Amino acid sequence: MGSTSAHNNEGLGRRDLIKRSAALGVITVPTMSFLASCASGDSGSDEKVEKGTKSAENPLAVNESAPLELVIFDGGFGTKYAEDAKAVYAKTYPKAKVTFSKTQKIQSVLQPRFNGGTPPDLIDNSGAQQMDMGVLVGKKQLADLTPLLDAPSIDDPNKTVRDTLRPGIVEMGQFDGDPVWIMYYAYTVYGVWYSQTALDKLDATYPENWDDMLALCAKAKKKGIAGWTYAGKYPYYLPFSLYPFIAKIGGVEVLDAIDNLEPKAWEHPAVKAAFEAYYELFKKGYVLEGTPGLDHRGSQGAWANGKALFIPNGSWVENEEASIIPKDFKLSVGAPSSLDASDKMPFGTIWASGGEPFIVPANAKNAEGGMEQLRIMLSEASSKSFTSSTKSLSAYNGGTDGIELSDGLKSGVAALEKAGTNVVNPRLQDWYVKLQKEQIGVSGLGEMMAGRATPAEAIKKIQGYADAAAKDGSIKHFKHQ
Amino acid sequence: MQHGKYRFIVGFLIAPMALYVIFVVWPFIQSIYYSFTDWTGLSPDFEMVGFDNYTKMFKDDIFWKSLEHSVLLAVLLPLVTLGLALFFAFMLNVGGRRRKDAVISGVRGSGFYKIAYFFPQVLSIAIVAILFQFAFDPAQGMINGSLKAFGFDHDLPNWLGDPKLALWCIMAVLVWCTTGFFVVLFSAGMASIPKDFYEAALLDGATRFTTFFRITLPLLWDTVQSGWVYMGILALGAEGFAVVNIMSVGPGGPDYSTTVLPLYVYQAAFRDGQAGYATTIGVALLLVTLAFAAVVMKLGRRERLEY
């Protein structure tokens, strides 16, 4: 071995040289240069395209021959709906060259382009690699979509696009003040998902109050079925049913205070009551064994196979698990059960809000084109195509007539009808991603539901994280209007 | 002919050096520069903020936890991996009983073992992590499944879901997938140790134990030392990141029990939109890695044997 080492002279031997350069090279490459490689280039020096002529058919004054570039997230909903809408744009503006690309890696594909000032014209900023909306808004990287909202809708020129949207969609796209930065295209119903068939087998209906819930879980346990499971590796799925539960107990102000990062927001008695109720599920052994080690697909799989009755989730679960949910499953969604008679909001209170955030970058060359594409997507025909291909509702209010609704979707529509105006929309998950996912989710709720922290300890911990986030100057803060 | 020597060498080195400076050294300097800014990574405008990122980092509990785990990985993983690899390589090459006329030989079936050990090396680290994620799955996974088959029924470990076990599970995976490489590396090293040394040792009646510690290890020291640095850098950098990011709860959990520095860099840069702060942690990681390499080189220095 020594033959390749230097031993006669004072200089570096070949091995030493290799060792040292390898040491330097190997550290540098993965850790730092990848950051610097997307370092800032020139900011938006490229010219924007000229506006076209405004007319009844072209209310946004789209330049008819300007190229349009779309980047769509290829996730649970696929991209067929967006391709269909793209075809409509290409037909309306035959002189325009439309580029369409799909990816699951939104951030790694688009971050350098935002940095360089040459982003595409319309983006579906979704999925695990979503770009932080707070930062994008804070750094003025997004275009205001108000012109789109005030434009007449495709189906009825007497109605604006704004008039055709589901409640809450426009507010969700706002951050501080009036401009609308984001157009949420999907409409997600969150809650407690279950199989009506499984409940029928236990001779039960969906429990409308917590005592019934516990009784049903006890009954199921005797038959060897767990009451609940959840995505243990991603415990930030728990809030999908826990947050509306908190709002139901203490009123929507409690959730608003939490979103606004107010001091002691988490110490509200409603939060404590809700946490204790969920903790009781663990204490009494109603949570599927091994749940803290399951990922979302694992827990959904166990649930679909009948090992657990209930799972907190969103309406995408129907499409995501379509291949394993049994035919006679009768997928349904339930609103959080009542805790007791003193609850502030009625049974039926549910969390529903926009999903699939579409954005038009401020530096987009053809921003009007990007908005026009959104206007097309918000037509009744496009919305129907989305609903039938993804089993999900869109932001367009209606558009479900005449298409056959799947079990889950039907139940979601019914839940929304029952909720009426009692729809809550907590914003932590789009305002403070780290706080919601890692700190509240994994370190707070995850630890509590695994039995390693009491509700009181979890609340104290979460309040600490929320206070730290409120004080952190490098995070942009938002408030409910 | 001596006076032109340096010009000659420089002439040859200028192109590779330029490449090295542009693609390795320059990004480095850039990163250090960015660590003094509030760059978000999502917009080209940023301002200098002085040492703000560094003050923030020193007060950041998660940074300290990540550092602790990274250092633990860098110290323990090479120890376990290289120890196992040395043992296996010795048994495969030298440890066998004397047969026929071969002076030294490996244990029976060593050819097969060599391939078996090396096999994980041909799999991408991402695939390995995903496979083990399934194996550790507490409900349907292979590990708890086997435990059940042996009659353990209750309170089976939650593996990745348990903060006390998660980091050890991840380390086990890293050991599993890197040991094979070093077995092969050390085997090659052992093959170049002259056979007469072993012959002499055998004539003197040395046991396997003595042979290993008196002959094999000292003559293999250079290779072990390189392996040590290489393994430590893997643990601090890419491999440690990949396995934690794919396998762990959260990732980085449960409750920050598996978070490591490169994961924190990634999350700050690509989840939180704080690229400036991420480069600051990157600088810390760089220092840790350099310190690690320096310590190993310094402590590992010993007189070289010639043969």
Coordinates of N, CA, C and O in Angstrom, one line a residue, chain B residues 50-114:
Chain B
G50 N -25.3 42.1 8.2 CA -24.2 41.9 9.1 C -24.2 40.5 9.7 O -24.5 39.5 9.0
F51 N -24.0 40.5 11.0 CA -23.9 39.2 11.7 C -25.3 38.6 12.2 O -25.3 37.7 13.0
D52 N -26.4 39.2 11.8 CA -27.7 38.9 12.3 C -27.9 37.4 12.2 O -28.4 36.7 13.1
N53 N -27.6 36.8 11.0 CA -27.8 35.4 10.8 C -27.0 34.5 11.8 O -27.5 33.5 12.2
Y54 N -25.8 35.0 12.1 CA -25.0 34.2 13.0 C -25.5 34.3 14.4 O -25.5 33.3 15.1
T55 N -26.0 35.5 14.8 CA -26.5 35.6 16.2 C -27.7 34.7 16.3 O -27.9 34.0 17.3
K56 N -28.6 34.8 15.2 CA -29.8 34.0 15.2 C -29.4 32.5 15.4 O -30.0 31.7 16.1
M57 N -28.4 32.1 14.6 CA -28.0 30.7 14.6 C -27.5 30.2 16.0 O -27.9 29.2 16.5
F58 N -26.8 31.1 16.7 CA -26.3 30.7 18.0 C -27.4 30.6 19.0 O -27.2 29.9 20.0
K59 N -28.5 31.2 18.8 CA -29.6 31.2 19.7 C -30.6 30.1 19.3 O -31.6 29.9 20.0
D60 N -30.3 29.4 18.2 CA -31.3 28.5 17.6 C -31.2 27.1 18.2 O -30.2 26.4 17.8
D61 N -32.1 26.7 19.0 CA -32.1 25.3 19.6 C -32.0 24.2 18.5 O -31.3 23.2 18.7
I62 N -32.7 24.5 17.4 CA -32.8 23.4 16.4 C -31.4 23.3 15.7 O -30.9 22.2 15.4
F63 N -30.7 24.4 15.6 CA -29.4 24.3 15.0 C -28.5 23.5 15.9 O -27.7 22.6 15.5
W64 N -28.5 23.7 17.2 CA -27.7 23.0 18.1 C -28.0 21.5 18.1 O -27.1 20.7 18.2
K65 N -29.3 21.2 18.1 CA -29.7 19.8 18.0 C -29.2 19.2 16.7 O -28.6 18.0 16.8
S66 N -29.3 19.9 15.6 CA -28.8 19.3 14.3 C -27.3 19.1 14.4 O -26.8 18.1 13.9
L67 N -26.6 20.1 15.0 CA -25.2 20.0 15.1 C -24.8 18.7 15.9 O -23.9 17.9 15.6
E68 N -25.5 18.6 17.1 CA -25.2 17.4 17.9 C -25.4 16.1 17.2 O -24.5 15.2 17.2
H69 N -26.5 16.0 16.4 CA -26.7 14.8 15.7 C -25.7 14.6 14.6 O -25.3 13.4 14.4
S70 N -25.4 15.6 13.9 CA -24.4 15.5 12.8 C -23.1 15.0 13.4 O -22.4 14.2 12.8
V71 N -22.7 15.6 14.5 CA -21.4 15.3 15.1 C -21.4 13.8 15.6 O -20.5 13.0 15.3
L72 N -22.6 13.4 16.2 CA -22.7 12.0 16.6 C -22.6 11.1 15.4 O -21.9 10.1 15.5
L73 N -23.2 11.4 14.3 CA -23.1 10.6 13.1 C -21.7 10.5 12.6 O -21.2 9.5 12.3
A74 N -21.0 11.7 12.6 CA -19.6 11.7 12.1 C -18.6 10.9 12.9 O -17.6 10.4 12.5
V75 N -18.9 10.8 14.2 CA -18.0 10.1 15.1 C -18.4 8.6 15.1 O -17.5 7.8 15.0
L76 N -19.7 8.3 15.3 CA -20.0 6.9 15.5 C -20.0 6.1 14.2 O -19.6 5.0 14.2
L77 N -20.6 6.7 13.1 CA -20.7 5.9 11.9 C -19.4 5.4 11.4 O -19.3 4.2 11.1
P78 N -18.3 6.2 11.2 CA -17.1 5.7 10.8 C -16.6 4.6 11.7 O -16.1 3.5 11.2
L79 N -16.7 4.8 13.0 CA -16.2 3.8 14.0 C -16.9 2.4 13.7 O -16.2 1.4 13.6
V80 N -18.2 2.4 13.6 CA -18.9 1.2 13.4 C -18.7 0.6 12.1 O -18.4 -0.6 11.9
T81 N -18.8 1.5 11.1 CA -18.7 1.0 9.7 C -17.3 0.4 9.4 O -17.2 -0.7 8.9
L82 N -16.3 1.2 9.8 CA -15.0 0.8 9.5 C -14.6 -0.4 10.3 O -13.9 -1.4 9.8
G83 N -15.1 -0.5 11.6 CA -14.8 -1.6 12.4 C -15.3 -2.9 11.8 O -14.6 -3.9 11.6
L84 N -16.6 -2.8 11.4 CA -17.2 -4.0 10.8 C -16.5 -4.4 9.5 O -16.2 -5.5 9.2
A85 N -16.2 -3.3 8.7 CA -15.6 -3.6 7.4 C -14.2 -4.3 7.5 O -13.9 -5.2 6.8
L86 N -13.5 -3.8 8.5 CA -12.2 -4.4 8.8 C -12.3 -5.8 9.2 O -11.6 -6.7 8.7
F87 N -13.3 -6.1 10.1 CA -13.5 -7.4 10.5 C -13.9 -8.3 9.4 O -13.3 -9.4 9.2
F88 N -14.8 -7.9 8.6 CA -15.3 -8.7 7.5 C -14.1 -8.9 6.5 O -13.9 -10.0 6.0
A89 N -13.4 -7.8 6.1 CA -12.4 -7.9 5.1 C -11.3 -8.9 5.6 O -10.8 -9.7 4.8
F90 N -11.0 -8.8 6.9 CA -10.0 -9.7 7.4 C -10.4 -11.2 7.3 O -9.7 -12.0 6.9
M91 N -11.7 -11.4 7.7 CA -12.2 -12.8 7.7 C -12.2 -13.3 6.2 O -11.9 -14.4 5.9
L92 N -12.5 -12.4 5.3 CA -12.7 -12.8 3.9 C -11.3 -13.1 3.2 O -11.2 -13.9 2.3
N93 N -10.3 -12.4 3.7 CA -9.0 -12.5 3.1 C -8.0 -13.3 3.8 O -7.1 -14.0 3.2
V94 N -8.0 -13.1 5.1 CA -6.9 -13.7 5.9 C -7.4 -14.7 7.0 O -6.6 -15.6 7.4
G95 N -8.6 -14.5 7.4 CA -9.1 -15.2 8.6 C -9.3 -16.7 8.5 O -9.6 -17.3 9.5
G96 N -9.3 -17.2 7.3 CA -9.7 -18.6 7.1 C -8.6 -19.6 7.7 O -7.5 -19.2 7.9
R97 N -9.0 -20.8 7.8 CA -8.1 -21.8 8.2 C -7.2 -22.1 7.1 O -7.6 -22.0 5.9
R98 N -6.0 -22.6 7.4 CA -5.0 -22.9 6.3 C -5.5 -24.1 5.5 O -5.8 -25.1 6.1
R99 N -5.6 -23.9 4.2 CA -6.0 -25.0 3.4 C -5.0 -25.3 2.3 O -4.4 -24.3 1.8
K100 N -4.8 -26.5 1.9 CA -3.9 -26.8 0.8 C -2.6 -26.1 0.9 O -2.0 -26.0 1.9
D101 N -2.2 -25.4 -0.3 CA -0.9 -24.8 -0.2 C -1.0 -23.3 0.0 O 0.0 -22.6 0.1
A102 N -2.2 -22.7 0.0 CA -2.3 -21.3 0.2 C -1.8 -20.9 1.5 O -2.1 -21.5 2.6
V103 N -1.0 -19.8 1.6 CA -0.5 -19.3 2.8 C -1.6 -18.7 3.7 O -1.8 -19.0 4.8
I104 N -2.3 -17.8 3.0 CA -3.4 -17.2 3.7 C -4.7 -17.3 2.8 O -4.6 -17.4 1.6
S105 N -5.8 -17.4 3.4 CA -7.0 -17.5 2.7 C -8.2 -17.1 3.5 O -8.1 -16.9 4.8
G106 N -9.3 -16.8 2.9 CA -10.5 -16.3 3.6 C -11.3 -17.5 4.1 O -11.0 -18.6 3.9
V107 N -12.4 -17.1 4.9 CA -13.2 -18.2 5.3 C -14.0 -18.8 4.2 O -14.0 -18.3 3.1
R108 N -14.6 -20.0 4.4 CA -15.3 -20.7 3.3 C -16.4 -19.8 2.8 O -17.1 -19.1 3.5
G109 N -16.5 -19.8 1.5 CA -17.6 -19.0 0.9 C -17.3 -17.5 0.8 O -18.2 -16.7 0.6
S110 N -16.0 -17.1 0.9 CA -15.7 -15.7 1.0 C -16.1 -15.0 -0.3 O -16.4 -13.8 -0.2
G111 N -16.0 -15.6 -1.4 CA -16.3 -15.0 -2.7 C -17.8 -14.5 -2.7 O -18.1 -13.4 -3.1
F112 N -18.6 -15.4 -2.2 CA -20.0 -15.1 -2.1 C -20.3 -13.9 -1.1 O -21.0 -13.0 -1.4
Y113 N -19.6 -14.0 0.0 CA -19.8 -12.9 1.0 C -19.4 -11.5 0.5 O -20.1 -10.5 0.7
K114 N -18.3 -11.6 -0.3 CA -17.8 -10.3 -0.9 C -18.9 -9.6 -1.7 O -19.2 -8.4 -1.6

